[in-house]
PDB file of C-alpha atoms in Angstrom:
ATOM      1  CA  MET A   1      18.600  25.377   9.253  1.00 91.00           C
ATOM      2  CA  THR A   2      17.555  29.004   9.118  1.00 95.00           C
ATOM      3  CA  ASN A   3      16.626  30.681   5.855  1.00 95.00           C
ATOM      4  CA  GLU A   4      19.809  32.705   5.980  1.00 95.00           C
ATOM      5  CA  GLN A   5      21.981  29.595   6.414  1.00 95.00           C
ATOM      6  CA  LEU A   6      20.151  27.926   3.538  1.00 96.00           C
ATOM      7  CA  VAL A   7      20.734  30.972   1.319  1.00 96.00           C
ATOM      8  CA  ILE A   8      24.460  30.783   2.004  1.00 95.00           C
ATOM      9  CA  SER A   9      24.444  27.064   1.127  1.00 96.00           C
ATOM     10  CA  ALA A  10      22.362  27.702  -1.998  1.00 96.00           C
ATOM     11  CA  LYS A  11      24.782  30.386  -3.168  1.00 95.00           C
ATOM     12  CA  LYS A  12      27.538  27.782  -2.896  1.00 95.00           C
ATOM     13  CA  GLY A  13      25.596  25.535  -5.268  1.00 93.00           C
ATOM     14  CA  ASP A  14      23.648  23.326  -2.856  1.00 95.00           C
ATOM     15  CA  LEU A  15      20.456  22.529  -4.784  1.00 94.00           C
ATOM     16  CA  SER A  16      18.880  20.789  -1.792  1.00 96.00           C
ATOM     17  CA  ALA A  17      19.144  24.086   0.104  1.00 96.00           C
ATOM     18  CA  ILE A  18      17.005  25.772  -2.573  1.00 95.00           C
ATOM     19  CA  GLU A  19      14.396  23.030  -2.316  1.00 95.00           C
ATOM     20  CA  GLN A  20      14.400  23.328   1.463  1.00 97.00           C
ATOM     21  CA  LEU A  21      14.028  27.119   1.216  1.00 96.00           C
ATOM     22  CA  TYR A  22      11.013  26.668  -1.052  1.00 95.00           C
ATOM     23  CA  THR A  23       9.470  24.111   1.315  1.00 95.00           C
ATOM     24  CA  GLN A  24      10.229  26.164   4.420  1.00 96.00           C
ATOM     25  CA  ASN A  25       8.703  29.283   2.890  1.00 95.00           C
ATOM     26  CA  SER A  26       5.826  27.680   0.984  1.00 93.00           C
ATOM     27  CA  GLY A  27       3.293  29.202   3.389  1.00 92.00           C
ATOM     28  CA  ILE A  28       4.416  32.775   2.752  1.00 91.00           C
ATOM     29  CA  ILE A  29       4.718  32.033  -0.957  1.00 91.00           C
ATOM     30  CA  PHE A  30       1.194  30.631  -1.087  1.00 89.00           C
ATOM     31  CA  ARG A  31      -0.225  33.590   0.876  1.00 89.00           C
ATOM     32  CA  ASN A  32       1.330  35.982  -1.628  1.00 86.00           C
ATOM     33  CA  CYS A  33      -0.087  34.006  -4.567  1.00 85.00           C
ATOM     34  CA  ARG A  34      -3.582  33.505  -3.164  1.00 85.00           C
ATOM     35  CA  PRO A  35      -5.087  36.938  -4.015  1.00 83.00           C
ATOM     36  CA  PHE A  36      -4.137  36.496  -7.659  1.00 81.00           C
ATOM     37  CA  GLU A  37      -6.158  33.300  -7.963  1.00 81.00           C
ATOM     38  CA  ARG A  38      -9.216  35.525  -7.707  1.00 80.00           C
ATOM     39  CA  LEU A  39      -7.960  37.475 -10.724  1.00 79.00           C
ATOM     40  CA  GLY A  40      -8.001  34.291 -12.767  1.00 82.00           C
ATOM     41  CA  TYR A  41      -4.429  33.049 -12.471  1.00 82.00           C
ATOM     42  CA  GLU A  42      -3.790  29.347 -11.878  1.00 86.00           C
ATOM     43  CA  THR A  43      -2.294  28.540  -8.460  1.00 85.00           C
ATOM     44  CA  ASP A  44       0.259  26.141  -9.937  1.00 87.00           C
ATOM     45  CA  ASP A  45       1.458  28.779 -12.387  1.00 86.00           C
ATOM     46  CA  LEU A  46       1.743  31.381  -9.639  1.00 86.00           C
ATOM     47  CA  MET A  47       3.677  28.974  -7.426  1.00 88.00           C
ATOM     48  CA  GLN A  48       6.021  28.230 -10.317  1.00 89.00           C
ATOM     49  CA  GLU A  49       6.628  31.935 -10.902  1.00 88.00           C
ATOM     50  CA  ALA A  50       7.209  32.290  -7.157  1.00 91.00           C
ATOM     51  CA  TYR A  51       9.903  29.607  -7.415  1.00 92.00           C
ATOM     52  CA  PHE A  52      11.715  31.732  -9.997  1.00 92.00           C
ATOM     53  CA  VAL A  53      11.391  34.743  -7.695  1.00 93.00           C
ATOM     54  CA  LEU A  54      12.891  32.633  -4.894  1.00 94.00           C
ATOM     55  CA  LEU A  55      15.866  31.743  -7.107  1.00 94.00           C
ATOM     56  CA  LYS A  56      16.398  35.390  -7.978  1.00 93.00           C
ATOM     57  CA  ALA A  57      16.005  36.409  -4.317  1.00 93.00           C
ATOM     58  CA  VAL A  58      18.639  33.859  -3.260  1.00 95.00           C
ATOM     59  CA  ASP A  59      21.022  35.240  -5.852  1.00 94.00           C
ATOM     60  CA  SER A  60      20.552  38.901  -4.917  1.00 92.00           C
ATOM     61  CA  TYR A  61      20.049  38.615  -1.134  1.00 93.00           C
ATOM     62  CA  LYS A  62      22.802  40.285   0.889  1.00 92.00           C
ATOM     63  CA  GLU A  63      23.383  38.499   4.185  1.00 88.00           C
ATOM     64  CA  ASP A  64      24.766  41.652   5.794  1.00 89.00           C
ATOM     65  CA  SER A  65      21.733  43.772   4.847  1.00 87.00           C
ATOM     66  CA  GLY A  66      20.137  43.434   8.267  1.00 87.00           C
ATOM     67  CA  TYR A  67      16.921  42.002   6.805  1.00 89.00           C
ATOM     68  CA  GLN A  68      15.710  38.457   7.203  1.00 93.00           C
ATOM     69  CA  PHE A  69      15.519  36.478   3.977  1.00 94.00           C
ATOM     70  CA  VAL A  70      11.789  35.846   4.440  1.00 94.00           C
ATOM     71  CA  THR A  71      11.207  39.616   4.419  1.00 92.00           C
ATOM     72  CA  TYR A  72      13.275  40.008   1.271  1.00 92.00           C
ATOM     73  CA  LEU A  73      11.450  37.125  -0.418  1.00 93.00           C
ATOM     74  CA  SER A  74       8.025  38.395   0.590  1.00 91.00           C
ATOM     75  CA  ASN A  75       8.751  41.872  -0.752  1.00 91.00           C
ATOM     76  CA  SER A  76      10.095  40.387  -4.005  1.00 91.00           C
ATOM     77  CA  LEU A  77       6.900  38.359  -4.436  1.00 89.00           C
ATOM     78  CA  LYS A  78       4.650  41.312  -3.658  1.00 87.00           C
ATOM     79  CA  TRP A  79       6.538  43.483  -6.128  1.00 86.00           C
ATOM     80  CA  LEU A  80       6.237  40.920  -8.922  1.00 80.00           C
ATOM     81  CA  PHE A  81       2.554  40.209  -8.348  1.00 75.00           C
ATOM     82  CA  LYS A  82       1.602  43.855  -7.907  1.00 74.00           C
ATOM     83  CA  ARG A  83       3.458  44.778 -11.070  1.00 72.00           C
ATOM     84  CA  THR A  84       1.723  41.951 -12.891  1.00 66.00           C
ATOM     85  CA  SER A  85      -1.681  42.908 -11.529  1.00 62.00           C
ATOM     86  CA  SER A  86      -1.216  46.593 -12.338  1.00 61.00           C
ATOM     87  CA  SER A  87      -0.039  45.914 -15.853  1.00 57.00           C
ATOM     88  CA  SER A  88      -2.777  43.370 -16.390  1.00 54.00           C
ATOM     89  CA  MET A  89      -5.464  45.836 -15.380  1.00 45.00           C
ATOM     90  CA  GLN A  90      -4.069  48.548 -17.661  1.00 45.00           C
ATOM     91  CA  THR A  91      -3.278  46.506 -20.752  1.00 41.00           C
ATOM     92  CA  ARG A  92      -5.280  43.316 -20.163  1.00 39.00           C
ATOM     93  CA  SER A  93      -2.108  41.297 -20.574  1.00 42.00           C
ATOM     94  CA  ALA A  94       0.176  40.120 -17.793  1.00 44.00           C
ATOM     95  CA  ILE A  95       3.878  40.867 -17.576  1.00 44.00           C
ATOM     96  CA  MET A  96       4.529  37.350 -16.318  1.00 45.00           C
ATOM     97  CA  PRO A  97       6.019  34.945 -18.822  1.00 45.00           C
ATOM     98  CA  THR A  98       3.584  33.113 -21.069  1.00 45.00           C
ATOM     99  CA  SER A  99       3.710  30.112 -18.732  1.00 43.00           C
ATOM    100  CA  VAL A 100       1.221  31.979 -16.557  1.00 42.00           C
ATOM    101  CA  LYS A 101      -2.158  31.613 -18.209  1.00 45.00           C
ATOM    102  CA  ARG A 102      -5.444  33.119 -17.198  1.00 45.00           C
ATOM    103  CA  ARG A 103      -8.466  30.934 -16.631  1.00 46.00           C
ATOM    104  CA  ASP A 104     -10.668  33.486 -18.308  1.00 47.00           C
ATOM    105  CA  SER A 105      -9.102  35.583 -21.050  1.00 48.00           C
ATOM    106  CA  SER A 106     -11.810  38.230 -20.732  1.00 49.00           C
ATOM    107  CA  ILE A 107     -10.385  39.521 -17.446  1.00 48.00           C
TER     108      ILE A 107
END
């Protein structure tokens, strides 16, 4: 199934569609998370946060927007991670929920 078809199924409550979306898009999710590993974030934590972004993206994606879901998801991930990175650099504390821990608290 395409991402867009899976989003429609997920919006109807199909949990397996959400899992398939995550699996189908794990490459793009991982590529968006990768740069933040170098800032000291754990990959597993970033991937978990990305899962929450995916859930939010499914909920707010408009099928008639003319954009592919993967584009919408990618932009949502970039926005979250850039916001987190920017805030972290300015205040030395991340905006992400406390489930995202830094390897080195001195960063």
